[in-house]
Amino acid sequence: MSARSPFYITTAIPYANGAPHIGHAYERIAADAIARFKRLDSFDVLFVTGMDEHGQKMQRTAAREGETPQQLADRTAAQFAAMGAALFAGADDVVRTTQTRHHAAARELWARMAAAGDIYLSKYPGWYSVRDEAFFDENELIEGPGGTRLAPTGAPVEWVEEESYYFKLSAYRDRLLKLYRDSPDFVTPEKYRNEIVAFVERGLTDLSISRSTFDWGIPVPGDARHVMYVWVDALANYITATGFPDPKALRGKFWPASAHVIGKDITRFHAVYWPAFLISAKLALPRQIVVHGFLFNRNEKMSKSVGNVIDPLELARHYGADQLRYFLLREVPFGQDGAYSHEAIVNRINADLANDLGNLAQRSLSMIAANCEGKMPAPSHFSDADLAILDAADALLGKARIAMQSFALHGALADIWHVVGDANRYFAAEQPWVKRKTDFARMETIIYVTAEVLRKIAILSQPFMPIAMAKLLDLLQIAQEHRDFEHIGWKGAPGRPLPTPAPVFPRYVELEETVRIGDLAEAIIVPGVSREAKRAD
RNA sequence: AGCGGAGUAGCUCAGGGGUAGAGCAAAGGUCUCAUAAUCCUUGUGUCGGGGGUUCGAGUCCCCCCUCCGCUACCA
C-alpha cells in the first residue's frame, strides 16, 4: 500500500477589515468542493484558509470603530468562521497573520530572502498626508482648490520619500518566464497565464516590501522600525500552515501547495511576487495558481422578491447551503465571471435539483417502499438499456476527474447531470410502474438499476452538495466507508432495508407574501423552502 | 494607444472546412411510480458587418463595428 498523495489547497486570505461577501463565499465553496473531491479520491488533503489582519487599514478601521486592531480582527475572523460553517465549507486550519506561528514563518521567509541578497534598503516615494499619517496613490488623490492635490479625506498631501526595504523582483524576470514556460498551467485558466506572461515580459521593477509609517504588522528581522508590507506577510501564510520553518513539522509534507485558489484581482501577487519570493528563499513553488472570476448580481428583481440578500449567510439560509453551492458551482464556468439572480438560483434549484435528481430519487425509492417491502430489490437479467445507463454512470468518475483536473467544476456537474437526465429518460421508458403488474422481476431490475445510478451520482456529487448527498446516501443505506470514489463500483447489497424516502430537494416555491411584505427581515425569515417543507410533512 | 479575448436560437453557451447544436425558458401532448414532477413533440437563427480563398466557410485570410480584460505596490 502506497501512502496517499498529499494535496494542499488554499483560498486567498481575506482582509479582516470587513464582513464576508458573496465573493468570499464563492471562493470558499469552490476550494472546499475541490478539497472534498480530492479527499474522496483518496488524496491526503489539507485545506487551509486564513485572515490578513495587519496593515494600516486595520488600524484605521479599528480606530473608527473604537476598538483595537486585534479586536477588529477577532470579530471579523469570527464572521468568516461562521460563514465557513454555514456553507459547510470549513477549512482544516485558519492561519491568521497575527498568530505567533505566522510571525515566525514570515520572519524566516524574510530572513532567507535577505540571506539570498535580494533585500535592500532604499526610499519609497509617494504622496503623504501628515494629517492622515498615510501614503496615497496618485489616482486616489482628489483635486483641491487651485489645482492642488488632496488626500481622499480632503487633507493636504506632500511628496515625500519613506525609507523602505525593497525586494529585487527585477532580477526574477527570466526565472519567472522560465517557470511559466516549463509549467504552462502554473497559472490557470490560460487567459490569466497569458496576461501574467505579458506583464512579466514587459520587465519588472523592484518591490517595496516594508513600511515604517505604521506599526500594525510583523517587525522586519533586524530592523524593528519597519513592519513587513502586505506582500511578504500575507503570502507567507500559505507556508505557515505547513509548519514552516520547523523541519520536523507534521504538515511539512504538504509543501509545496497543490493549488492556491484566488480571485482574478490578486493574480499578479500570487503568480509573480509569490514564486519570486519562494525562489529567493530557496523553497519549492506551488503547483498551480487557480484563478476564478467575479460574481455580479445582474438582476434587481432579486431584491424585490427576496430582500436584498447579498450576505452569503442569508443566501445560504434562504436557499439552502447545498442549493447555493450547487448554483454557484454549476452556473458559473469556473474561472470566468458570472452572474447570480434570484430567478437563476430558483431555476437551478427546481429544474436540476428538485425535478431532475430529487424527483428521480423519490419516485424510484417510493416504489421500493410500496412494492418491495422497503428492501432493495435484486436484479435479474440486464437489458441493453440497463447496461447503457449503468455504463454511463460508471464513466462519470473518469469524466469528473478530467474536469476537476482542470478545475472545471461546472463541467463535472454538467457531466453528472447529463446522466441524471439519461436516468430520467431510462426510468420513463422502462415504466417500472407498468412492469409491476406484468413482470415483477423486471420491475425489480429497473428499480435496482436506477438505485445504482443514483448511488454513483450521489457519491460523485458529495463534493458539491455534502449534506444533501449524505441524505440521499442515507436513503440508499450506503455505509459511510462505502461513500468514497474507491467504492463507486461497489454494488450495494440487495435485500438491505431502506428507510421511508423523503424528498432530498424541496421545490422552491415563490411566496406571494414575501413580495407584499416588502420588509426585508420578514421576507428572509419566512422563505418559501421552509413553508414547502412544512407542507410536505 | 499597444497586446489579448469575445460577438452563434428569448437566455447561458458548445461547435474551428462538408446539410446549424445542447441546456434552460415558451407552447402543445402523454403517463400516473413521483416533489403540479417525469417523458415526447415544436422554432425564426442574415452563426456581429463587408470582402476574399474554396466544389463547399460559424469554421481559413483581409478590412471594419461593438463589448470585455491586461498594461505593477489596490488586500
Coordinates of C-alpha atoms (C1' of nucleotides) in Angstrom, one line a residue:
Chain A
M1 CA 0.0 0.0 0.0
S2 CA 1.5 3.3 -1.0
A3 CA 0.9 6.3 1.1
R4 CA -1.9 8.6 -0.1
S5 CA -0.6 11.6 -2.1
P6 CA -0.7 14.9 -0.3
F7 CA -2.9 17.6 -1.7
Y8 CA -2.7 21.0 -0.2
I9 CA -5.2 23.6 -1.3
T10 CA -5.8 27.2 -0.1
T11 CA -8.1 30.1 -0.5
A12 CA -6.8 33.6 -0.6
I13 CA -6.8 35.2 2.9
P14 CA -9.5 37.8 3.2
Y15 CA -8.6 41.2 4.7
A16 CA -10.0 41.3 8.2
N17 CA -11.3 44.8 7.5
G18 CA -14.8 43.9 6.7
A19 CA -17.5 41.3 6.7
P20 CA -17.6 38.4 4.2
H21 CA -19.4 38.9 1.0
I22 CA -20.5 36.6 -1.8
G23 CA -17.1 36.6 -3.4
H24 CA -15.6 35.2 -0.3
A25 CA -18.3 32.6 -0.1
Y26 CA -17.8 31.6 -3.7
E27 CA -14.1 31.1 -3.3
R28 CA -14.5 29.1 -0.1
I29 CA -17.2 26.9 -1.6
A30 CA -15.1 26.2 -4.7
A31 CA -12.0 25.4 -2.8
D32 CA -14.0 23.2 -0.4
A33 CA -15.5 21.3 -3.3
I34 CA -12.1 20.7 -4.8
A35 CA -10.8 19.6 -1.4
R36 CA -13.7 17.3 -0.9
F37 CA -13.3 15.8 -4.3
K38 CA -9.7 15.1 -3.7
R39 CA -10.4 13.6 -0.3
L40 CA -13.0 11.3 -1.7
D41 CA -10.5 10.4 -4.4
S42 CA -8.0 9.1 -1.8
F43 CA -5.7 12.1 -1.6
D44 CA -4.3 13.2 1.8
V45 CA -5.9 16.6 1.8
L46 CA -5.0 19.8 3.7
F47 CA -7.5 22.6 3.1
V48 CA -6.4 26.0 4.6
T49 CA -7.8 29.5 4.6
G50 CA -6.6 32.5 6.6
M51 CA -7.1 36.0 7.6
D52 CA -4.9 39.0 6.7
E53 CA -5.1 41.0 9.9
H54 CA -2.3 43.6 9.6
G55 CA -1.9 46.9 7.9
Q56 CA -2.8 50.5 8.2
K57 CA -6.4 50.0 7.1
M58 CA -6.9 47.7 10.0
Q59 CA -5.6 50.3 12.4
R60 CA -7.8 53.0 10.8
T61 CA -11.0 50.9 10.7
A62 CA -10.4 49.8 14.3
A63 CA -9.9 53.3 15.5
R64 CA -13.1 54.4 13.8
E65 CA -15.0 51.6 15.4
G66 CA -13.5 52.4 18.8
E67 CA -11.6 49.1 19.2
T68 CA -8.1 47.7 18.9
P69 CA -6.9 46.2 15.6
Q70 CA -6.8 42.8 17.3
Q71 CA -10.4 43.2 18.5
L72 CA -11.5 44.0 14.9
A73 CA -9.5 41.1 13.6
D74 CA -11.1 38.7 16.1
R75 CA -14.6 40.0 15.3
T76 CA -14.0 39.6 11.5
A77 CA -12.4 36.2 11.9
A78 CA -15.5 35.0 13.8
Q79 CA -17.7 36.2 11.0
F80 CA -15.7 34.2 8.4
A81 CA -15.7 31.2 10.7
A82 CA -19.5 31.4 10.8
M83 CA -19.6 31.7 7.1
G84 CA -17.5 28.6 6.6
A85 CA -19.7 26.6 9.0
A86 CA -22.9 27.9 7.3
L87 CA -21.7 26.9 3.9
F88 CA -20.3 23.5 5.1
A89 CA -17.0 24.7 3.8
G90 CA -14.9 24.8 6.9
A91 CA -11.2 24.6 6.4
D92 CA -8.8 22.3 8.2
D93 CA -7.0 25.3 9.5
V94 CA -7.3 29.1 9.5
V95 CA -4.0 30.9 9.5
R96 CA -4.3 34.3 11.0
T97 CA -1.4 36.6 10.3
T98 CA -1.4 37.9 13.9
Q99 CA -0.6 34.4 15.2
T100 CA 2.8 33.7 16.6
R101 CA 3.4 30.8 14.3
H102 CA 2.8 33.1 11.4
H103 CA 5.2 35.8 12.6
A104 CA 7.8 33.1 12.9
A105 CA 7.2 31.8 9.4
A106 CA 7.1 35.3 7.8
R107 CA 10.2 36.4 9.5
E108 CA 12.0 33.2 8.5
L109 CA 10.9 33.8 4.9
W110 CA 12.2 37.3 5.0
A111 CA 15.5 36.3 6.6
R112 CA 16.0 33.8 3.8
M113 CA 15.3 36.3 1.1
A114 CA 17.7 38.7 2.8
A115 CA 20.3 36.0 3.1
A116 CA 20.0 35.4 -0.7
G117 CA 20.9 39.1 -1.1
D118 CA 17.5 40.0 -2.5
I119 CA 16.5 42.6 0.0
Y120 CA 18.0 46.1 0.3
L121 CA 17.1 49.4 2.0
S122 CA 16.0 52.4 -0.2
K123 CA 13.4 55.1 -0.4
Y124 CA 9.7 54.6 -1.3
P125 CA 8.4 57.9 -2.8
G126 CA 4.8 58.9 -2.6
W127 CA 2.1 61.3 -1.7
Y128 CA 1.9 61.6 2.1
S129 CA -0.7 63.1 4.2
V130 CA 0.6 64.2 7.6
R131 CA -2.9 64.6 9.0
D132 CA -3.9 61.0 7.9
E133 CA -0.4 59.7 8.6
A134 CA -0.7 57.8 5.4
F135 CA 0.6 57.4 1.8
F136 CA -1.9 57.6 -1.1
D137 CA -1.7 56.5 -4.7
E138 CA -1.6 59.1 -7.4
N139 CA -5.1 58.0 -8.6
E140 CA -6.5 58.2 -5.1
L141 CA -5.9 61.9 -4.8
I142 CA -8.6 64.4 -5.4
E143 CA -8.3 67.9 -6.8
G144 CA -8.4 70.7 -4.3
P145 CA -8.8 74.4 -4.7
G146 CA -6.4 76.0 -7.2
G147 CA -5.5 72.6 -8.7
T148 CA -3.7 71.4 -5.5
R149 CA -3.8 67.7 -4.7
L150 CA -5.6 66.5 -1.7
A151 CA -6.0 63.1 0.0
P152 CA -9.4 61.4 -0.3
T153 CA -10.0 62.7 3.2
G154 CA -9.5 66.2 2.0
A155 CA -6.2 66.5 3.8
P156 CA -3.3 68.1 2.1
V157 CA -0.6 65.8 0.8
E158 CA 3.1 66.3 0.2
W159 CA 5.7 64.4 -1.9
V160 CA 8.0 62.5 0.5
E161 CA 10.3 59.6 0.4
E162 CA 9.8 57.0 3.0
E163 CA 12.6 54.6 3.9
S164 CA 11.6 51.1 2.8
Y165 CA 13.1 47.7 2.2
Y166 CA 13.0 46.5 -1.4
F167 CA 12.9 43.1 -2.9
K168 CA 14.9 42.6 -6.1
L169 CA 12.0 41.5 -8.2
S170 CA 13.6 42.9 -11.3
A171 CA 16.2 40.1 -11.1
Y172 CA 13.5 37.4 -11.4
R173 CA 12.1 38.2 -14.8
D174 CA 13.8 35.4 -16.7
R175 CA 13.4 32.8 -13.9
L176 CA 9.6 33.6 -13.8
L177 CA 9.3 33.4 -17.6
K178 CA 11.0 30.0 -17.5
L179 CA 8.6 28.9 -14.8
Y180 CA 5.6 29.9 -17.0
R181 CA 7.2 28.1 -19.9
D182 CA 8.1 24.9 -18.0
S183 CA 4.8 24.8 -16.2
P184 CA 2.3 26.1 -18.7
D185 CA -0.5 25.6 -16.3
F186 CA 1.2 27.2 -13.3
V187 CA -1.4 29.9 -13.8
T188 CA -4.8 28.7 -14.8
P189 CA -7.0 29.4 -16.7
E190 CA -4.8 30.2 -19.7
K191 CA -6.3 33.6 -20.1
Y192 CA -4.7 34.7 -16.8
R193 CA -1.4 32.9 -17.6
N194 CA -1.2 34.9 -20.8
E195 CA -1.7 38.2 -19.0
I196 CA 0.9 37.4 -16.5
V197 CA 3.4 36.3 -19.1
A198 CA 2.8 39.6 -21.0
F199 CA 3.2 41.5 -17.8
V200 CA 6.5 39.9 -16.8
E201 CA 7.9 40.2 -20.3
R202 CA 7.5 43.9 -20.1
G203 CA 10.0 43.9 -17.3
L204 CA 9.8 44.1 -13.6
T205 CA 10.9 46.7 -11.1
D206 CA 11.8 46.1 -7.5
L207 CA 9.1 45.8 -5.0
S208 CA 8.7 47.8 -1.8
I209 CA 8.1 45.3 1.0
S210 CA 8.2 47.2 4.2
R211 CA 6.6 50.3 5.8
S212 CA 7.7 52.5 8.7
T213 CA 4.7 54.8 8.9
F214 CA 2.6 52.4 10.8
D215 CA 3.4 49.6 13.2
W216 CA 0.5 47.1 13.0
G217 CA 2.4 44.3 11.3
I218 CA 5.3 41.9 11.6
P219 CA 8.5 43.6 12.5
V220 CA 11.2 43.2 9.9
P221 CA 14.0 41.0 11.2
G222 CA 16.9 43.1 12.4
D223 CA 15.1 46.4 12.0
A224 CA 12.1 47.0 14.3
R225 CA 11.5 50.4 12.8
H226 CA 9.8 48.6 9.9
V227 CA 7.0 46.2 9.6
M228 CA 6.5 44.0 6.6
Y229 CA 4.2 45.3 4.0
V230 CA 1.3 43.1 2.8
W231 CA 3.2 41.1 0.2
V232 CA 5.6 39.1 2.3
D233 CA 3.3 39.0 5.3
A234 CA 0.1 37.8 3.6
L235 CA 1.6 35.4 1.1
A236 CA 3.7 33.7 3.8
N237 CA 0.6 32.4 5.4
Y238 CA 0.5 29.6 2.9
I239 CA 3.7 28.1 4.3
T240 CA 2.8 28.9 7.8
A241 CA 0.1 26.3 7.6
T242 CA 2.5 23.6 6.8
G243 CA 4.5 24.2 9.9
F244 CA 7.3 26.2 8.3
P245 CA 10.1 26.7 9.3
D246 CA 10.1 23.7 11.6
P247 CA 11.8 21.0 9.5
K248 CA 10.1 18.3 11.6
A249 CA 6.6 19.7 11.2
L250 CA 4.0 17.0 10.7
R251 CA 2.5 19.1 7.9
G252 CA 5.8 19.6 6.2
K253 CA 4.8 17.1 3.5
F254 CA 2.1 19.4 2.3
W255 CA 4.5 22.0 0.9
P256 CA 4.6 22.8 -1.9
A257 CA 0.9 23.5 -2.2
S258 CA -1.0 21.9 -4.9
A259 CA -3.4 24.8 -5.6
H260 CA -3.8 28.4 -4.5
V261 CA -7.4 29.3 -5.3
I262 CA -7.6 33.1 -5.7
G263 CA -9.7 35.8 -7.3
K264 CA -8.6 37.4 -10.6
D265 CA -7.8 40.7 -8.9
I266 CA -4.8 39.3 -7.0
T267 CA -3.4 37.1 -9.7
R268 CA -0.2 39.1 -10.0
F269 CA 0.7 38.8 -6.4
H270 CA 0.3 35.1 -6.5
A271 CA 1.7 34.4 -9.9
V272 CA 4.6 36.8 -9.9
Y273 CA 5.6 38.0 -6.4
W274 CA 5.0 34.8 -4.6
P275 CA 7.1 32.5 -6.8
A276 CA 9.8 35.1 -6.8
F277 CA 9.9 35.2 -3.0
L278 CA 10.0 31.4 -2.9
I279 CA 12.8 31.1 -5.4
S280 CA 14.7 33.6 -3.5
A281 CA 14.1 31.8 -0.2
K282 CA 15.0 28.5 -1.9
L283 CA 11.7 27.0 -1.2
A284 CA 9.6 24.8 -3.6
L285 CA 7.0 26.5 -5.7
P286 CA 3.2 25.8 -5.5
R287 CA 2.0 23.6 -8.3
Q288 CA -0.8 25.9 -9.5
I289 CA -2.4 29.3 -9.1
V290 CA -6.0 28.7 -9.8
V291 CA -7.8 31.9 -10.7
H292 CA -11.6 32.4 -10.5
G293 CA -13.7 35.3 -11.7
F294 CA -16.1 37.7 -10.0
L295 CA -19.8 37.3 -9.3
F296 CA -22.3 40.0 -10.2
N297 CA -25.8 40.5 -9.1
R298 CA -27.3 41.2 -12.5
N299 CA -30.9 41.2 -11.6
E300 CA -32.6 43.8 -9.4
K301 CA -35.7 41.6 -9.1
M302 CA -33.7 39.7 -6.6
S303 CA -34.1 42.4 -4.0
K304 CA -37.8 42.8 -4.9
S305 CA -38.9 39.3 -4.2
V306 CA -36.4 38.1 -1.7
G307 CA -35.0 41.0 0.1
N308 CA -31.6 42.3 -0.7
V309 CA -29.9 39.1 0.2
I310 CA -26.3 39.6 -0.7
D311 CA -25.0 38.4 2.6
P312 CA -23.8 34.9 1.9
L313 CA -25.2 33.7 5.3
E314 CA -28.6 35.0 4.3
L315 CA -28.3 33.4 0.9
A316 CA -27.5 30.0 2.4
R317 CA -30.3 30.3 4.9
H318 CA -32.8 31.3 2.3
Y319 CA -32.0 28.9 -0.5
G320 CA -30.1 26.2 1.5
A321 CA -26.4 25.8 1.7
D322 CA -26.2 22.9 -0.7
Q323 CA -28.5 24.6 -3.2
L324 CA -26.4 27.7 -3.1
R325 CA -23.2 25.7 -3.5
Y326 CA -24.7 23.8 -6.5
F327 CA -25.9 27.0 -8.1
L328 CA -22.6 28.8 -7.8
L329 CA -20.5 25.9 -9.0
R330 CA -22.9 24.7 -11.8
E331 CA -24.0 28.1 -13.2
V332 CA -20.7 29.8 -13.4
P333 CA -17.9 28.3 -15.6
F334 CA -15.1 28.2 -13.1
G335 CA -12.5 30.8 -14.0
Q336 CA -15.0 33.1 -15.7
D337 CA -17.1 35.9 -14.3
G338 CA -20.6 35.0 -13.5
A339 CA -24.0 36.5 -12.6
Y340 CA -26.4 35.4 -10.0
S341 CA -30.0 36.4 -9.6
H342 CA -33.0 35.1 -7.7
E343 CA -34.5 33.8 -10.9
A344 CA -31.4 31.9 -11.9
I345 CA -31.0 30.3 -8.5
V346 CA -34.6 29.2 -8.3
N347 CA -34.4 27.8 -11.8
R348 CA -31.4 25.7 -10.9
I349 CA -32.9 24.5 -7.6
N350 CA -36.2 23.5 -9.2
A351 CA -35.1 22.2 -12.6
D352 CA -31.8 20.4 -11.7
L353 CA -32.2 19.6 -8.1
A354 CA -35.9 19.1 -7.3
N355 CA -37.3 18.0 -10.6
D356 CA -34.4 16.1 -12.1
L357 CA -32.4 14.5 -9.3
G358 CA -34.7 14.8 -6.2
N359 CA -37.8 13.6 -8.0
L360 CA -36.0 10.7 -9.6
A361 CA -34.8 9.5 -6.2
Q362 CA -38.2 10.0 -4.7
R363 CA -40.2 8.2 -7.4
S364 CA -37.8 5.2 -7.5
L365 CA -37.4 4.9 -3.8
S366 CA -41.1 5.2 -3.3
M367 CA -41.6 2.2 -5.5
I368 CA -39.3 0.2 -3.2
A369 CA -41.2 1.3 -0.2
A370 CA -44.5 0.5 -1.7
N371 CA -43.7 -2.7 -3.6
C372 CA -40.6 -4.3 -2.3
E373 CA -41.3 -4.3 1.4
G374 CA -38.9 -1.5 1.8
K375 CA -35.9 -3.6 0.8
M376 CA -33.5 -3.1 -2.1
P377 CA -34.6 -5.5 -4.8
A378 CA -32.1 -7.8 -6.5
P379 CA -31.7 -7.5 -10.3
S380 CA -32.2 -10.4 -12.6
H381 CA -31.3 -10.2 -16.3
F382 CA -29.8 -6.8 -17.5
S383 CA -31.2 -5.5 -20.8
D384 CA -29.2 -3.3 -23.2
A385 CA -31.0 -0.2 -21.7
D386 CA -29.9 -1.3 -18.2
L387 CA -26.3 -1.7 -19.2
A388 CA -26.3 1.5 -21.2
I389 CA -27.4 3.7 -18.2
L390 CA -25.1 1.8 -15.8
D391 CA -22.2 2.3 -18.2
A392 CA -22.9 6.0 -18.5
A393 CA -22.9 6.2 -14.7
D394 CA -19.7 4.2 -14.4
A395 CA -18.0 6.5 -16.9
L396 CA -18.7 9.5 -14.7
L397 CA -15.8 9.1 -12.3
G398 CA -13.3 9.3 -15.1
K399 CA -15.0 12.3 -16.7
A400 CA -15.3 14.1 -13.4
R401 CA -11.6 13.5 -12.7
I402 CA -10.7 15.0 -16.0
A403 CA -12.9 18.0 -15.4
M404 CA -11.6 18.6 -11.9
Q405 CA -8.1 18.2 -13.1
S406 CA -8.5 21.5 -15.0
F407 CA -10.7 22.9 -12.2
A408 CA -13.8 22.8 -14.5
L409 CA -16.2 22.3 -11.5
H410 CA -19.1 23.3 -13.7
G411 CA -18.0 20.7 -16.3
A412 CA -18.0 17.9 -13.7
L413 CA -21.5 18.9 -12.6
A414 CA -22.7 19.1 -16.2
D415 CA -21.4 15.6 -16.9
I416 CA -23.1 14.2 -13.8
W417 CA -26.4 15.9 -14.6
H418 CA -26.3 14.6 -18.2
V419 CA -26.5 11.2 -16.6
V420 CA -29.3 12.4 -14.3
G421 CA -31.2 13.3 -17.5
D422 CA -30.4 9.9 -19.0
A423 CA -31.6 8.2 -15.9
N424 CA -34.9 10.0 -16.0
R425 CA -35.4 9.0 -19.6
Y426 CA -34.5 5.5 -18.8
F427 CA -36.9 5.3 -15.9
A428 CA -39.7 6.8 -18.1
A429 CA -39.0 4.5 -21.0
E430 CA -38.8 1.3 -18.8
Q431 CA -42.1 2.1 -17.0
P432 CA -41.5 0.1 -13.8
W433 CA -45.0 1.0 -12.6
V434 CA -46.4 -0.9 -15.6
K435 CA -44.0 -3.8 -15.1
R436 CA -45.1 -4.0 -11.6
K437 CA -48.3 -5.6 -12.9
T438 CA -46.9 -7.5 -15.8
D439 CA -43.3 -8.6 -14.9
F440 CA -42.4 -8.0 -11.3
A441 CA -38.9 -9.3 -11.7
R442 CA -38.3 -6.8 -14.5
M443 CA -39.6 -4.0 -12.3
E444 CA -37.2 -5.0 -9.6
T445 CA -34.3 -4.9 -12.0
I446 CA -35.3 -1.4 -13.3
I447 CA -35.5 -0.1 -9.8
Y448 CA -32.2 -1.7 -8.8
V449 CA -30.5 -0.2 -11.8
T450 CA -32.0 3.2 -11.0
A451 CA -30.9 3.0 -7.4
E452 CA -27.4 2.0 -8.5
V453 CA -27.2 5.0 -10.8
L454 CA -28.5 7.2 -8.0
R455 CA -25.8 5.8 -5.7
K456 CA -23.0 6.7 -8.1
I457 CA -24.4 10.1 -8.8
A458 CA -24.7 10.8 -5.1
I459 CA -21.2 9.7 -4.4
L460 CA -19.8 11.9 -7.1
S461 CA -21.9 14.9 -6.1
Q462 CA -20.8 14.8 -2.5
P463 CA -18.1 17.4 -3.0
F464 CA -20.6 19.9 -4.3
M465 CA -23.6 19.2 -2.0
P466 CA -22.2 17.4 1.0
I467 CA -25.3 17.5 3.2
A468 CA -28.0 16.6 0.6
M469 CA -25.9 13.8 -0.9
A470 CA -25.3 12.4 2.6
K471 CA -29.1 12.3 3.0
L472 CA -29.5 10.6 -0.4
L473 CA -26.9 8.0 0.5
D474 CA -28.6 7.5 3.8
L475 CA -31.8 6.8 1.9
L476 CA -29.9 4.3 -0.2
Q477 CA -28.4 2.8 3.0
I478 CA -24.8 3.2 1.8
A479 CA -22.4 2.8 4.7
Q480 CA -20.0 5.7 5.4
E481 CA -17.0 3.6 4.4
H482 CA -18.5 2.9 1.0
R483 CA -19.1 6.5 0.1
D484 CA -15.7 7.3 -1.4
F485 CA -14.7 7.0 -5.0
E486 CA -12.8 3.8 -4.4
H487 CA -16.2 2.2 -3.7
I488 CA -18.1 3.7 -6.5
G489 CA -18.0 0.3 -8.3
W490 CA -19.2 -1.5 -5.2
K491 CA -22.7 -2.8 -5.6
G492 CA -25.0 -2.2 -2.7
A493 CA -26.2 -5.3 -1.1
P494 CA -29.6 -6.4 -2.4
G495 CA -32.2 -7.0 0.2
R496 CA -30.9 -4.3 2.5
P497 CA -33.8 -2.5 4.2
L498 CA -34.2 1.2 3.2
P499 CA -35.9 3.9 5.2
T500 CA -39.1 5.6 4.1
P501 CA -38.0 8.0 1.4
A502 CA -38.3 11.7 1.9
P503 CA -37.6 14.4 -0.7
V504 CA -34.0 15.4 -0.7
F505 CA -34.5 18.7 -2.5
P506 CA -37.8 20.6 -1.9
R507 CA -39.0 22.7 -4.7
Y508 CA -38.6 26.4 -4.2
V509 CA -42.0 28.0 -4.1
E510 CA -42.3 31.7 -4.6
L511 CA -44.3 33.3 -1.8
E512 CA -46.8 36.0 -2.6
E513 CA -46.4 37.2 0.9
T514 CA -42.7 37.9 0.6
V515 CA -43.4 40.2 -2.3
R516 CA -46.1 42.0 -0.5
I517 CA -44.4 42.3 2.8
G518 CA -41.6 44.3 1.4
D519 CA -39.9 44.2 4.7
L520 CA -36.5 42.6 4.2
A521 CA -36.3 40.9 7.5
E522 CA -39.7 39.3 7.2
A523 CA -39.0 38.2 3.7
I524 CA -35.9 36.4 4.7
I525 CA -37.3 34.8 7.8
V526 CA -40.2 33.3 6.0
P527 CA -38.6 31.7 3.0
G528 CA -40.5 29.5 0.5
V529 CA -38.4 26.5 1.2
S530 CA -39.4 26.1 4.8
R531 CA -43.0 26.6 4.1
E532 CA -42.8 23.9 1.4
A533 CA -41.0 21.6 3.8
K534 CA -43.8 22.1 6.3
R535 CA -46.4 21.3 3.7
A536 CA -44.6 18.1 2.8
D537 CA -45.0 16.8 6.4
Chain B
rA1 C1' -2.8 53.6 -27.8
rG2 C1' -0.4 48.6 -27.5
rC3 C1' -1.3 43.4 -26.6
rG4 C1' -5.1 39.6 -25.7
rG5 C1' -10.1 37.7 -25.5
rA6 C1' -15.3 37.6 -27.2
rG7 C1' -19.7 38.6 -30.6
rU8 C1' -24.0 31.6 -32.8
rA9 C1' -31.9 30.2 -31.1
rG10 C1' -35.6 34.6 -26.0
rC11 C1' -31.3 33.4 -22.1
rU12 C1' -26.4 30.8 -21.0
rC13 C1' -23.1 28.8 -24.2
rA14 C1' -20.8 24.3 -27.3
rG15 C1' -19.1 23.6 -32.2
rG16 C1' -12.6 25.7 -35.5
rG17 C1' -13.9 23.4 -43.9
rG18 C1' -18.9 19.3 -45.8
rU19 C1' -26.9 19.7 -44.9
rA20 C1' -26.7 24.8 -37.9
rG21 C1' -26.3 22.1 -31.8
rA22 C1' -27.2 21.5 -26.1
rG23 C1' -29.4 23.1 -21.5
rC24 C1' -32.9 26.5 -19.7
rA25 C1' -37.2 29.4 -20.8
rA26 C1' -42.0 29.1 -24.1
rA27 C1' -46.2 26.2 -26.4
rG28 C1' -48.8 21.5 -27.2
rG29 C1' -49.3 16.4 -25.8
rU30 C1' -48.6 11.7 -22.9
rC31 C1' -48.2 8.9 -18.4
rU32 C1' -49.6 8.3 -13.3
rC33 C1' -44.4 5.5 -10.0
rA34 C1' -43.1 10.7 -8.3
rU35 C1' -41.7 16.9 -5.4
rA36 C1' -48.4 20.4 -10.1
rA37 C1' -42.7 16.3 -11.0
rU38 C1' -41.1 12.9 -15.4
rC39 C1' -41.3 11.7 -20.7
rC40 C1' -42.5 13.1 -26.0
rU41 C1' -43.1 16.9 -29.9
rU42 C1' -42.3 22.0 -31.7
rG43 C1' -38.8 27.1 -33.5
rU44 C1' -37.5 32.2 -36.8
rG45 C1' -31.1 31.6 -36.2
rU46 C1' -28.8 37.0 -42.5
rC47 C1' -23.7 31.9 -36.8
rG48 C1' -21.5 41.0 -35.4
rG49 C1' -20.9 43.6 -40.8
rG50 C1' -18.3 43.5 -45.6
rG51 C1' -14.9 41.3 -49.0
rG52 C1' -11.8 37.0 -50.4
rU53 C1' -9.9 31.7 -50.8
rU54 C1' -12.7 27.0 -51.9
rC55 C1' -16.8 22.5 -55.3
rG56 C1' -18.3 23.9 -50.3
rA57 C1' -16.9 28.9 -44.6
rG58 C1' -19.6 30.0 -37.6
rU59 C1' -15.3 27.1 -39.2
rC60 C1' -9.4 29.7 -43.2
rC61 C1' -7.5 35.0 -45.0
rC62 C1' -8.2 40.6 -45.2
rC63 C1' -10.9 45.1 -43.6
rC64 C1' -14.5 47.2 -40.3
rC65 C1' -18.0 47.6 -36.0
rU66 C1' -19.2 46.6 -30.8
rC67 C1' -18.1 44.7 -25.9
rC68 C1' -14.5 43.0 -22.3
rG69 C1' -9.6 42.1 -20.0
rC70 C1' -4.3 43.3 -19.1
rU71 C1' -0.7 47.4 -19.4
rA72 C1' 2.8 47.0 -11.1
rC73 C1' 2.7 48.5 -5.0
rC74 C1' -5.3 48.2 -4.9
rA75 C1' -5.9 43.4 0.3

